[in-house]
PDB file of N, CA and C in Angstrom:
ATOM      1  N   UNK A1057       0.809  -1.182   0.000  1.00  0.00           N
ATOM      2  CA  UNK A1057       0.000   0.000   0.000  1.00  0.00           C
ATOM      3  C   UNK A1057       0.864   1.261   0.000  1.00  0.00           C
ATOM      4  N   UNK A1058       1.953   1.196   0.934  1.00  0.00           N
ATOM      5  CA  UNK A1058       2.668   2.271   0.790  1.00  0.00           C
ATOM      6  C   UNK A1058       3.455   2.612  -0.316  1.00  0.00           C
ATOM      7  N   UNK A1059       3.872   1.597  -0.968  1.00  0.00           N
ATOM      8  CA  UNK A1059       4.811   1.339  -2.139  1.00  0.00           C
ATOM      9  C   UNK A1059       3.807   2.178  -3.433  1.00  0.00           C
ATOM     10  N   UNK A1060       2.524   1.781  -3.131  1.00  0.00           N
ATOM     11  CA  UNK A1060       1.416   2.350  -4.099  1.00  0.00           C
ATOM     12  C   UNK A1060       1.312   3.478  -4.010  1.00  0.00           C
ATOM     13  N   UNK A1061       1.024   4.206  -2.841  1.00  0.00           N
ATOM     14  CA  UNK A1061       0.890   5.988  -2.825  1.00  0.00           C
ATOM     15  C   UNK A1061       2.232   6.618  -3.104  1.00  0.00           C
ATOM     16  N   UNK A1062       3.310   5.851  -3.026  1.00  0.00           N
ATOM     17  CA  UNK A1062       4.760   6.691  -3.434  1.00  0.00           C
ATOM     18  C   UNK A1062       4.257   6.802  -4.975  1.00  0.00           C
ATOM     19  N   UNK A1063       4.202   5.951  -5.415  1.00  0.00           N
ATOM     20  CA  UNK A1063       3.972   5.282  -6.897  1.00  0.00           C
ATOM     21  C   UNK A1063       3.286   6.530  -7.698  1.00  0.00           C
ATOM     22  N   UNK A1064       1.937   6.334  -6.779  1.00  0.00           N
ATOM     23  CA  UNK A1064       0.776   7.832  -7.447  1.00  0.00           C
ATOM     24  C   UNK A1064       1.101   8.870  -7.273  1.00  0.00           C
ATOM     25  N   UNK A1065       1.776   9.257  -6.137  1.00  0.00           N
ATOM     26  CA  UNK A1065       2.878  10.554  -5.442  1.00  0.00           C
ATOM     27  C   UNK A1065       3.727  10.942  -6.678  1.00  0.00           C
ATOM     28  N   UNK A1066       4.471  10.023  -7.005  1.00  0.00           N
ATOM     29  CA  UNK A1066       5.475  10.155  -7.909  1.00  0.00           C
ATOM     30  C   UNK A1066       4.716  10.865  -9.606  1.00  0.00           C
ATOM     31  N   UNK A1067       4.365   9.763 -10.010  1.00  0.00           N
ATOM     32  CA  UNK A1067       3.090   9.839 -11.185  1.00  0.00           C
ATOM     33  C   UNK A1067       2.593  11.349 -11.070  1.00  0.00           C
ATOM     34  N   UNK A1068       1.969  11.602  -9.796  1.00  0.00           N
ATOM     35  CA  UNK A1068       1.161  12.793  -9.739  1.00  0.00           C
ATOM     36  C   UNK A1068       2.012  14.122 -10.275  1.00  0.00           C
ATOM     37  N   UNK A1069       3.496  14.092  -9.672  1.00  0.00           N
ATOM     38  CA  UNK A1069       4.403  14.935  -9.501  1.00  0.00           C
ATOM     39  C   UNK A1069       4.534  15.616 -11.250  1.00  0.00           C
ATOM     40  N   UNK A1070       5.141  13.870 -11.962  1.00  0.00           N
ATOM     41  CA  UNK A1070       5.511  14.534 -13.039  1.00  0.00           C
ATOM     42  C   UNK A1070       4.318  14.860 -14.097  1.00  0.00           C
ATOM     43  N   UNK A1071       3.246  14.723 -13.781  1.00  0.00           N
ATOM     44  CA  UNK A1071       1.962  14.839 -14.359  1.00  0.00           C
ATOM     45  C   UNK A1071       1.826  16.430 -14.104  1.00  0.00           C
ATOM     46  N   UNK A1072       2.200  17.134 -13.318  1.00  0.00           N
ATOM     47  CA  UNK A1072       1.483  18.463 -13.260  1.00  0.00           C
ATOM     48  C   UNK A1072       2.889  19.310 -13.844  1.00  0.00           C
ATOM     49  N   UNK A1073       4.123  18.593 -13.547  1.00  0.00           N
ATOM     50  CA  UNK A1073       4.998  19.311 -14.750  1.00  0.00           C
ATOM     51  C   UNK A1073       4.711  19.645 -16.073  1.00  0.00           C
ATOM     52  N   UNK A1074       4.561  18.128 -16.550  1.00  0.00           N
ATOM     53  CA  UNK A1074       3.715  18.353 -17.761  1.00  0.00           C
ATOM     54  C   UNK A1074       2.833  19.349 -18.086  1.00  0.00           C
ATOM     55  N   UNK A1075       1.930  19.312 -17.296  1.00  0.00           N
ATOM     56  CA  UNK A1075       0.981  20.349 -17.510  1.00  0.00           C
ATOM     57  C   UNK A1075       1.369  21.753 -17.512  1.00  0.00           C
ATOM     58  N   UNK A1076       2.293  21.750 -16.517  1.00  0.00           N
ATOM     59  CA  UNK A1076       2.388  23.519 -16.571  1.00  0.00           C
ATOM     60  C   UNK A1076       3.346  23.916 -17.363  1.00  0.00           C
ATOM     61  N   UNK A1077       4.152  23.240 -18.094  1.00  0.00           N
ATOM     62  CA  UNK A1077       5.091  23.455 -19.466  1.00  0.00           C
ATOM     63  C   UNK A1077       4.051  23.711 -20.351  1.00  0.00           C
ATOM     64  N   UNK A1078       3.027  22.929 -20.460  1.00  0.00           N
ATOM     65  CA  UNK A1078       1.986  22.731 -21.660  1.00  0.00           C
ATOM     66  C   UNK A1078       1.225  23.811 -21.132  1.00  0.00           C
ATOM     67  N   UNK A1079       0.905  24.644 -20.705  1.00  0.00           N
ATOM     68  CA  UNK A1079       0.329  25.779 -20.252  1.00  0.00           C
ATOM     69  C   UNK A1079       0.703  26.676 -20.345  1.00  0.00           C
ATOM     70  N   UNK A1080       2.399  26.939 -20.414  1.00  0.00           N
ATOM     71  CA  UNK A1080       3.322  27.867 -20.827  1.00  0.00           C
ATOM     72  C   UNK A1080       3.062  28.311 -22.150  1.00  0.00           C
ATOM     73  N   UNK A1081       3.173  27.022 -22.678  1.00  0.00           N
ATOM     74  CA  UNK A1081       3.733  26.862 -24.023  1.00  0.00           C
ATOM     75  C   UNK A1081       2.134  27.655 -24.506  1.00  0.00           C
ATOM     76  N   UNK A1082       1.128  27.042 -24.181  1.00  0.00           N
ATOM     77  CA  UNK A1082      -0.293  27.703 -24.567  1.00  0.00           C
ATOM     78  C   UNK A1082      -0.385  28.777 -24.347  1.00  0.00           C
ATOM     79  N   UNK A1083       0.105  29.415 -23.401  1.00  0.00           N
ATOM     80  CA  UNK A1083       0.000  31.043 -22.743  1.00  0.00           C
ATOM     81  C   UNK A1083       1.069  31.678 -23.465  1.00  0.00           C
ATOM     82  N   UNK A1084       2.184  31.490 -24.109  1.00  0.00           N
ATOM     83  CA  UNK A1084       3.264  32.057 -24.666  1.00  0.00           C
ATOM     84  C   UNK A1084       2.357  32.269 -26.218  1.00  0.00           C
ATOM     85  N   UNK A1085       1.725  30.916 -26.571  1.00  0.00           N
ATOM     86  CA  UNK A1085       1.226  30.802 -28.366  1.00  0.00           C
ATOM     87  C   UNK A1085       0.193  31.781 -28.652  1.00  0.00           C
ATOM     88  N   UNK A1086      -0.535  31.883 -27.103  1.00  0.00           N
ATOM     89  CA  UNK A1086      -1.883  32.988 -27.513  1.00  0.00           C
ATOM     90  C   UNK A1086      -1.230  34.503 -27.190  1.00  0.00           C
ATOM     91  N   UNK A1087      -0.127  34.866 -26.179  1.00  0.00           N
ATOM     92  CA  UNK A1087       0.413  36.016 -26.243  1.00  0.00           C
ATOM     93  C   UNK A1087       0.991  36.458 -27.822  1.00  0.00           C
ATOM     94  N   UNK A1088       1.977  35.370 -28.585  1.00  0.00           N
ATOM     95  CA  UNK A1088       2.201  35.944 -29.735  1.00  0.00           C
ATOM     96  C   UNK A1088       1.261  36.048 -30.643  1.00  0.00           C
ATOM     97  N   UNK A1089      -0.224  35.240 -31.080  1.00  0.00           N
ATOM     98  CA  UNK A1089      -1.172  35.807 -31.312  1.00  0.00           C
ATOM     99  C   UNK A1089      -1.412  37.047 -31.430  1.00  0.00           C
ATOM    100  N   UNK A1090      -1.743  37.053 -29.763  1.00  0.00           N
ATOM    101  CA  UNK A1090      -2.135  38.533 -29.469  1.00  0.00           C
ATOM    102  C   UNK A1090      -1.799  39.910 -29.956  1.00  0.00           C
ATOM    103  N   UNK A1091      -0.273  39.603 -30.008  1.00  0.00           N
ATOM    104  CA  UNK A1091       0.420  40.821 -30.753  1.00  0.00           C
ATOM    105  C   UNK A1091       0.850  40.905 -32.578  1.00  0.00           C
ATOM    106  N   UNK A1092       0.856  39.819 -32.776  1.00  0.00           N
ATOM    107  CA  UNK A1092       0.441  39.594 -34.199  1.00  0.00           C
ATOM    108  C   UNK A1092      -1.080  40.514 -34.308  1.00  0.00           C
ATOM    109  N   UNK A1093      -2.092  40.287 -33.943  1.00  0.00           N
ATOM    110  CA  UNK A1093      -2.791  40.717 -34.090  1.00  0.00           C
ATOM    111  C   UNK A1093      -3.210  42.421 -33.725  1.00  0.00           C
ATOM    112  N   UNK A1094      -2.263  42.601 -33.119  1.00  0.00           N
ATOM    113  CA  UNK A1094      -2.706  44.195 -32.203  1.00  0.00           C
ATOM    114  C   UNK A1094      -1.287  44.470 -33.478  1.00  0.00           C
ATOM    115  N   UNK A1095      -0.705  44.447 -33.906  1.00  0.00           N
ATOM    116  CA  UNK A1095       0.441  44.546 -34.899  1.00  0.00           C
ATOM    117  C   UNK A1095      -0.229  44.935 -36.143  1.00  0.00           C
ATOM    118  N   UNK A1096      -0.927  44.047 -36.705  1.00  0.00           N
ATOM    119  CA  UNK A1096      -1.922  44.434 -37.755  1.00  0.00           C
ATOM    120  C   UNK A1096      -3.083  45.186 -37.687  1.00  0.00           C
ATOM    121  N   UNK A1097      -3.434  45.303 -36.573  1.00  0.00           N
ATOM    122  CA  UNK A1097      -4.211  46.584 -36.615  1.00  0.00           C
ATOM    123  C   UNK A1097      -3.763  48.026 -36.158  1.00  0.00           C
ATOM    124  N   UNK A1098      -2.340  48.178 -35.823  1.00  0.00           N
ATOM    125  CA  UNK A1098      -1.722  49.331 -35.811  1.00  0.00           C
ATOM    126  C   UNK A1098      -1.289  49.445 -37.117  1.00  0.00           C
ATOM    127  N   UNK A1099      -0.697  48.647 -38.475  1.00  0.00           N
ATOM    128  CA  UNK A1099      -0.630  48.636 -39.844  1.00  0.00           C
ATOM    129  C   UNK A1099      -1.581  49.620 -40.191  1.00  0.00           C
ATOM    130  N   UNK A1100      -3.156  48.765 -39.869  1.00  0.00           N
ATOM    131  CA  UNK A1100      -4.055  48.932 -40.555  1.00  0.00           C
ATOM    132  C   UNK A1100      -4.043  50.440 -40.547  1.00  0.00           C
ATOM    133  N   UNK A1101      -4.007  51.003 -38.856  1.00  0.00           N
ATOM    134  CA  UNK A1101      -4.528  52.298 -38.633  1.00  0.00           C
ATOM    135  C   UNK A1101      -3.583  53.134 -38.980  1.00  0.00           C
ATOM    136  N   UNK A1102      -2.157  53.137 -39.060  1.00  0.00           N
ATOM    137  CA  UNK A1102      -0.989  53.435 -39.696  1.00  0.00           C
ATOM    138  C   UNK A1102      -1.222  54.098 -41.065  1.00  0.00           C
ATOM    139  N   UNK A1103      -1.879  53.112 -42.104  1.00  0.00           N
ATOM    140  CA  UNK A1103      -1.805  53.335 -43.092  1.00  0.00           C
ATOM    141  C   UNK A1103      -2.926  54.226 -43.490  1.00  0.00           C
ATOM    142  N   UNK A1104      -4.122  53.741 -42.956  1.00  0.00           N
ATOM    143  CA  UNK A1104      -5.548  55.224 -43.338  1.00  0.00           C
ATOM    144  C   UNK A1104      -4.777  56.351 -43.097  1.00  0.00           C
ATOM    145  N   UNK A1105      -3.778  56.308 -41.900  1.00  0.00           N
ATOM    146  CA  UNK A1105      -3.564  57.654 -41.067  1.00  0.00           C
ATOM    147  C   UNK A1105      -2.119  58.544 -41.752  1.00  0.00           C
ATOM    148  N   UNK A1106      -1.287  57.502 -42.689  1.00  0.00           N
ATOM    149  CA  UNK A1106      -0.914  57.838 -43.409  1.00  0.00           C
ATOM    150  C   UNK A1106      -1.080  58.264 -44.730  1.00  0.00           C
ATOM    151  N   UNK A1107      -2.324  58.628 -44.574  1.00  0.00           N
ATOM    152  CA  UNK A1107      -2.820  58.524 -46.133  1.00  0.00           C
ATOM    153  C   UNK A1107      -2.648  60.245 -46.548  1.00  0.00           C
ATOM    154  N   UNK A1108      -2.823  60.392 -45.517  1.00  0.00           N
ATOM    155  CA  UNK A1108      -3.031  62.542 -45.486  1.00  0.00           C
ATOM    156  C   UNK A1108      -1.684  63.003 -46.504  1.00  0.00           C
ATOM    157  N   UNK A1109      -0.988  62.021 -46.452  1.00  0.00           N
ATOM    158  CA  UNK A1109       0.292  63.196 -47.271  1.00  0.00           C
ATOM    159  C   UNK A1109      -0.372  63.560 -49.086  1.00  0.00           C
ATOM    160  N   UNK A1110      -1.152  62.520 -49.480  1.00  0.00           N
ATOM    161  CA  UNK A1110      -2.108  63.490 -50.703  1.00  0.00           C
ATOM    162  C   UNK A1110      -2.533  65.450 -50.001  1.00  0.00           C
ATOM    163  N   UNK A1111      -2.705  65.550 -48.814  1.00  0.00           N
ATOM    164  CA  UNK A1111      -3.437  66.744 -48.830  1.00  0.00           C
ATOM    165  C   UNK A1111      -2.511  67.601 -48.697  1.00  0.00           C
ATOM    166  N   UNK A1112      -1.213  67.034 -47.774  1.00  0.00           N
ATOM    167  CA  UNK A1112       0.137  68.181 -47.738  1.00  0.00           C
ATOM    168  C   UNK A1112       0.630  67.925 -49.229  1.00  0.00           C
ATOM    169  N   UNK A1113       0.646  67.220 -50.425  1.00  0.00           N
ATOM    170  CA  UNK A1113       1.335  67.779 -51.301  1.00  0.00           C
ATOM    171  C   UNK A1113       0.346  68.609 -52.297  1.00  0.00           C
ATOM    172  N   UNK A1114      -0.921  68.287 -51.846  1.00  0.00           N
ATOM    173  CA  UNK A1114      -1.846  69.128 -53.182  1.00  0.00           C
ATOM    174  C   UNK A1114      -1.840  70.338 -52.088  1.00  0.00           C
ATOM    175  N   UNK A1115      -1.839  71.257 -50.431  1.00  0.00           N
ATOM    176  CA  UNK A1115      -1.741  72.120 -50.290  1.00  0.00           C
ATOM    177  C   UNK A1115      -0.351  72.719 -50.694  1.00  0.00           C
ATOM    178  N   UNK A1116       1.035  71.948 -50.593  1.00  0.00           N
ATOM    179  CA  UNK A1116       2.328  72.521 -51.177  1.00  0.00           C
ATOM    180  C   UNK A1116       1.984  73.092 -52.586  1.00  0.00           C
ATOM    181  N   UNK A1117       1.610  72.030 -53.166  1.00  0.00           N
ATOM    182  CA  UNK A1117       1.445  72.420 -55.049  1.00  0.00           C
ATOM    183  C   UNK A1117       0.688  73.299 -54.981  1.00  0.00           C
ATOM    184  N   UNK A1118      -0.340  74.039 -54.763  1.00  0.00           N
ATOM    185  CA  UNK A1118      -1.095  74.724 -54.756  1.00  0.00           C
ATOM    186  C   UNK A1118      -0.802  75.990 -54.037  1.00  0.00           C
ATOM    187  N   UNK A1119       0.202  75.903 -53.110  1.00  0.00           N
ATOM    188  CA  UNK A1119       0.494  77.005 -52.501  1.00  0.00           C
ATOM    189  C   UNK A1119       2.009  77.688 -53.903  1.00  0.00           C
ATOM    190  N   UNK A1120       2.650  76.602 -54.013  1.00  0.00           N
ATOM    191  CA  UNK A1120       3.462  77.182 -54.935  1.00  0.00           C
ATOM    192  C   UNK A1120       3.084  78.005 -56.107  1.00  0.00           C
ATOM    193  N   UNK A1121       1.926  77.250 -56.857  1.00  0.00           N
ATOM    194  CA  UNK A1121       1.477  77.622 -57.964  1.00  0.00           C
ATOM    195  C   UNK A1121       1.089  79.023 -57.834  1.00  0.00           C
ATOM    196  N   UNK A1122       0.235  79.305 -56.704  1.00  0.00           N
ATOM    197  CA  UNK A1122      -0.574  80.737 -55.950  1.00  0.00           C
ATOM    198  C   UNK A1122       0.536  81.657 -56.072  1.00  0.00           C
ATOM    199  N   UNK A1123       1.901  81.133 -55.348  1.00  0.00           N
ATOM    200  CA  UNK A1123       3.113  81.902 -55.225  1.00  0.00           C
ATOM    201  C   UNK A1123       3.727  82.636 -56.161  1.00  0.00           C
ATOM    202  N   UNK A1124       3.397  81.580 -57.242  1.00  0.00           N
ATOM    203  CA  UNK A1124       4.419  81.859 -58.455  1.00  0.00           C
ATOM    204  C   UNK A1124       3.739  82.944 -59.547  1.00  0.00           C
ATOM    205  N   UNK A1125       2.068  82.835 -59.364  1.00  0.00           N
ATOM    206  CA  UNK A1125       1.054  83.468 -59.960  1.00  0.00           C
ATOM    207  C   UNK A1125       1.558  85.395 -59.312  1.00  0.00           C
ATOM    208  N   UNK A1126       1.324  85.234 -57.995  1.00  0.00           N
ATOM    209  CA  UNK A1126       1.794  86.115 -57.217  1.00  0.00           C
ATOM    210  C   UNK A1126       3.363  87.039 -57.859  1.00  0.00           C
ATOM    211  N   UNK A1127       4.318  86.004 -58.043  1.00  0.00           N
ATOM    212  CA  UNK A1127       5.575  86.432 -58.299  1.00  0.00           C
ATOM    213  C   UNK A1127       5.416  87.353 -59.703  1.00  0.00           C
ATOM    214  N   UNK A1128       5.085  86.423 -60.524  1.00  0.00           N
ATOM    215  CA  UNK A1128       4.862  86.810 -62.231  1.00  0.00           C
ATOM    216  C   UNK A1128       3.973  88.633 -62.026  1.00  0.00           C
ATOM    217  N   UNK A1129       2.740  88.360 -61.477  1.00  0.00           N
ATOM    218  CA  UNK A1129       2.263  89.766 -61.642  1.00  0.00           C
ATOM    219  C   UNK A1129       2.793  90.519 -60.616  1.00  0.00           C
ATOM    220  N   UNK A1130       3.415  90.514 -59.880  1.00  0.00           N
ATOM    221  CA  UNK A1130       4.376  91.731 -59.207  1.00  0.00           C
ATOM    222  C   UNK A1130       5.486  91.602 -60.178  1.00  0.00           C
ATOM    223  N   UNK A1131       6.185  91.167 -61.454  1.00  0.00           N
ATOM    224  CA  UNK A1131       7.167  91.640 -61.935  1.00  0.00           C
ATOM    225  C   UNK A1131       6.441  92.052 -62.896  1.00  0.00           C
ATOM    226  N   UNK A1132       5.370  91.673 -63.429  1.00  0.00           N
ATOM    227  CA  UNK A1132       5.190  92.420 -64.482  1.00  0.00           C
ATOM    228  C   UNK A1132       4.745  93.980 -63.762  1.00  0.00           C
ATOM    229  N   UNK A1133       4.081  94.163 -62.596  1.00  0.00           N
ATOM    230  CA  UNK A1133       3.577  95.513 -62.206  1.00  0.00           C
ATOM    231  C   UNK A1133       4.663  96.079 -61.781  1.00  0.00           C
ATOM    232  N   UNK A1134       6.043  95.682 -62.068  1.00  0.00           N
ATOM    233  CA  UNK A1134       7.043  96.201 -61.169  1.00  0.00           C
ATOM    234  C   UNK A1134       7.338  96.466 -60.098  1.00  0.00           C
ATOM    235  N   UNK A1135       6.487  95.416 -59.137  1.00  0.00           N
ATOM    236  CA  UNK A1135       6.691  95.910 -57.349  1.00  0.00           C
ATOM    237  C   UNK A1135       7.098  94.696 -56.862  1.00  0.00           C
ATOM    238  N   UNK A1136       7.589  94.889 -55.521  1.00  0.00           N
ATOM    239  CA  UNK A1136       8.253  93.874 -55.184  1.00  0.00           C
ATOM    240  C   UNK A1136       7.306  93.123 -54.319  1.00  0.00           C
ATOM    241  N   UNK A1137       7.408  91.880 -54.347  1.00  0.00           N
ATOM    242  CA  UNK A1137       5.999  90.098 -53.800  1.00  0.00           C
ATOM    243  C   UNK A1137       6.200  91.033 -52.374  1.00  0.00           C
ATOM    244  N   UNK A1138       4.664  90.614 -51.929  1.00  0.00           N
ATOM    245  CA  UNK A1138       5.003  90.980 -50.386  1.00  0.00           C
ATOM    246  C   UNK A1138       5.697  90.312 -49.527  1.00  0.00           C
ATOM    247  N   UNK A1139       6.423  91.108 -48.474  1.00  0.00           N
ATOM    248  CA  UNK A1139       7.594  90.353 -47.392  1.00  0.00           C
ATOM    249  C   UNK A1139       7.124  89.070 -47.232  1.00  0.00           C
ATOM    250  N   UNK A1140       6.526  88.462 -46.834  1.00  0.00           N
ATOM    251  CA  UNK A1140       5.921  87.402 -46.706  1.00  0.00           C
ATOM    252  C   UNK A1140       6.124  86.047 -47.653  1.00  0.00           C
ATOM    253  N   UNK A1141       5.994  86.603 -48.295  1.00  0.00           N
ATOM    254  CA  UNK A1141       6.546  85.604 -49.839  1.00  0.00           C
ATOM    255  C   UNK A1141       7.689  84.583 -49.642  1.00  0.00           C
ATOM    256  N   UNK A1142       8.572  85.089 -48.912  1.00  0.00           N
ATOM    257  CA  UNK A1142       9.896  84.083 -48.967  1.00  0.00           C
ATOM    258  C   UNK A1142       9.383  83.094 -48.114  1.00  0.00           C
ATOM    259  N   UNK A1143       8.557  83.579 -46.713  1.00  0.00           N
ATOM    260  CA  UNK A1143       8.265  82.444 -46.027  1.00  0.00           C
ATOM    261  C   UNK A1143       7.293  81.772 -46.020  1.00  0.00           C
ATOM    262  N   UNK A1144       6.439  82.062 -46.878  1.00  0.00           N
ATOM    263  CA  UNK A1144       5.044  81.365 -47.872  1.00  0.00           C
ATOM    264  C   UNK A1144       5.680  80.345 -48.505  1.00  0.00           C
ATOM    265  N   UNK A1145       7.028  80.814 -49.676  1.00  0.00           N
ATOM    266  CA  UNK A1145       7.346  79.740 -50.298  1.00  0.00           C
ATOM    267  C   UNK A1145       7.711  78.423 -49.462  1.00  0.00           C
ATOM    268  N   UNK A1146       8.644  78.992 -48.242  1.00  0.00           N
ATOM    269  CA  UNK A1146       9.739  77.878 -47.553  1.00  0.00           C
ATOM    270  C   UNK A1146       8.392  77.030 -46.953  1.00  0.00           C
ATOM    271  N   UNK A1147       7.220  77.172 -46.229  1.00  0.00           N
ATOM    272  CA  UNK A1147       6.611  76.399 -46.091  1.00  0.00           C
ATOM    273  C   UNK A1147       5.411  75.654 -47.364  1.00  0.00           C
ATOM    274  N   UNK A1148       5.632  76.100 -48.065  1.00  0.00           N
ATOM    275  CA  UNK A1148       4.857  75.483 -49.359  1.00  0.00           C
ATOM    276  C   UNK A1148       6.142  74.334 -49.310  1.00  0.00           C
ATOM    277  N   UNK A1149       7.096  74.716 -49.918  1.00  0.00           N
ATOM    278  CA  UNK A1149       8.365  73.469 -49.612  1.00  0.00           C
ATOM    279  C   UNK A1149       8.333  72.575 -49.029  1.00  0.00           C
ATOM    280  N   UNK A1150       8.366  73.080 -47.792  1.00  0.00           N
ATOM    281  CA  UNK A1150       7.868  72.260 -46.786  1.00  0.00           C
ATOM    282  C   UNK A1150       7.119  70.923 -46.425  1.00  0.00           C
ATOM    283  N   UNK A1151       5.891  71.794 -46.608  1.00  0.00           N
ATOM    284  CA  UNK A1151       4.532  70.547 -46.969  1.00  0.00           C
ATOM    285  C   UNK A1151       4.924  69.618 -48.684  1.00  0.00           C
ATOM    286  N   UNK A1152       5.213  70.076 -49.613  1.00  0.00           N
ATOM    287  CA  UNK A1152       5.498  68.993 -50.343  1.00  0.00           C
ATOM    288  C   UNK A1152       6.590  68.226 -50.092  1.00  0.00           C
ATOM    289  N   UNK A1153       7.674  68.390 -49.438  1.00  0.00           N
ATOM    290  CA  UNK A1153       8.760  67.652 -48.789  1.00  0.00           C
ATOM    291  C   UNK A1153       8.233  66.573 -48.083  1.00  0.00           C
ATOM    292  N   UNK A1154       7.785  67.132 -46.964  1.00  0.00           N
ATOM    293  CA  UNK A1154       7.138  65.935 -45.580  1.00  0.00           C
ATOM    294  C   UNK A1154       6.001  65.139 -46.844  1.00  0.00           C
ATOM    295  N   UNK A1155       5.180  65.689 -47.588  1.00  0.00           N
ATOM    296  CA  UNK A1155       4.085  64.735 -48.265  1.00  0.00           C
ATOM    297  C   UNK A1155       5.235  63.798 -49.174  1.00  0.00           C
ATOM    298  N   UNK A1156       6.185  63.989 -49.412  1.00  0.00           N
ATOM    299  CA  UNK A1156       7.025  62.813 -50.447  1.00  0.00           C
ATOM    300  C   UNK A1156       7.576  62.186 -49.265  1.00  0.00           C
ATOM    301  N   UNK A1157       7.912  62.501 -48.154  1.00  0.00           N
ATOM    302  CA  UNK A1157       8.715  61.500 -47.377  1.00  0.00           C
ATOM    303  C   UNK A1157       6.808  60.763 -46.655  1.00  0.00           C
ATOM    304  N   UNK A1158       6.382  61.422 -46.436  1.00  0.00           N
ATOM    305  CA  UNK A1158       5.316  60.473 -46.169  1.00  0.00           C
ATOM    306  C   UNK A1158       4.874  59.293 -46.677  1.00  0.00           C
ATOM    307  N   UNK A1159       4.798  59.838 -48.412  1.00  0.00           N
ATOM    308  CA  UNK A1159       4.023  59.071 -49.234  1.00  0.00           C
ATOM    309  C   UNK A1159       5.467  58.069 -49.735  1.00  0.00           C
ATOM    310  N   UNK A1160       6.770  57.665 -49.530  1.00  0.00           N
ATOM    311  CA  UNK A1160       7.554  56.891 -49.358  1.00  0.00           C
ATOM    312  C   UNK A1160       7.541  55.826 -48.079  1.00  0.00           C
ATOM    313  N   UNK A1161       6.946  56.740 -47.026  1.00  0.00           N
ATOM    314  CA  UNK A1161       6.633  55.763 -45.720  1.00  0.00           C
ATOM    315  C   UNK A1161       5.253  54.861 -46.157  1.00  0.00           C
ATOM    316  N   UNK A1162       4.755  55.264 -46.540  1.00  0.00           N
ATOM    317  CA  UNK A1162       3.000  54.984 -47.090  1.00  0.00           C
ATOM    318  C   UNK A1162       3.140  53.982 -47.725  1.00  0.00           C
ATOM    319  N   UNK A1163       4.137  54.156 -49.265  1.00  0.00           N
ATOM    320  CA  UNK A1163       4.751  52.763 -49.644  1.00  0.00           C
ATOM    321  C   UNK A1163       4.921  51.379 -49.345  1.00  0.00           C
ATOM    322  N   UNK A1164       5.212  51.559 -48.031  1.00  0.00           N
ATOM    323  CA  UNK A1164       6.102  50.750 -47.673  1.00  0.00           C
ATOM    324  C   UNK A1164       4.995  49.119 -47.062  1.00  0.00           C
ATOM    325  N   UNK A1165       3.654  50.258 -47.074  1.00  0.00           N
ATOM    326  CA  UNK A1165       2.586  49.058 -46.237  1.00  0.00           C
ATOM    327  C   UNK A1165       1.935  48.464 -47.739  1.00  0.00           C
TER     328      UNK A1165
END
């Protein structure tokens, strides 16, 4: 009898090893899941949210074009673009710059 409960003692022991490796291993498989999945939906939201660089390069292009419209009839009227002008352009620049490095990041999904 005693020889028997060592026996099941023993048995029992490496039986719940088992188990809690195999529980690991289950709790480790659904954690990488998990982030696989929270991974692809930061992609997802990544990419709608990258989508805006269409609006910084059609406001750049559009600010340039305005600029340049601007430039042409102050030389033809002979006066000089208002002060402002240089730093109108540098941020028209600007926004089409960041919209090409955007729309290279944008690429990439």
């Amino acid at each position: 009898m005693r020889t028997q409960r060592r026996v099941f003692e023993k048995l029992s022991e490496s039986t719940k090893v088992e188990l809690a490796s195999e529980k690991i291993e289950l709790s480790l498989a659904d954690d990488i899941r998990d982030m696989a999945k929270r991974g692809q939906q930061i992609q997802k939201d990544l990419k709608k949210n990258l989508n805006v660089y269409n609006g910084l390069l059609r406001a750049g292009g559009t600010m340039n074009k305005k600029l340049a419209e601007v430039e042409k009839i102050s030389k033809e009227l002979g006066v000089k673009p208002p002060t402002e002008f240089k730093k109108l352009q540098e941020i028209a620049d600007k926004y089409e710059e960041q919209g090409n490095a955007i729309k290279k990041v944008y690429n990439l999904f």
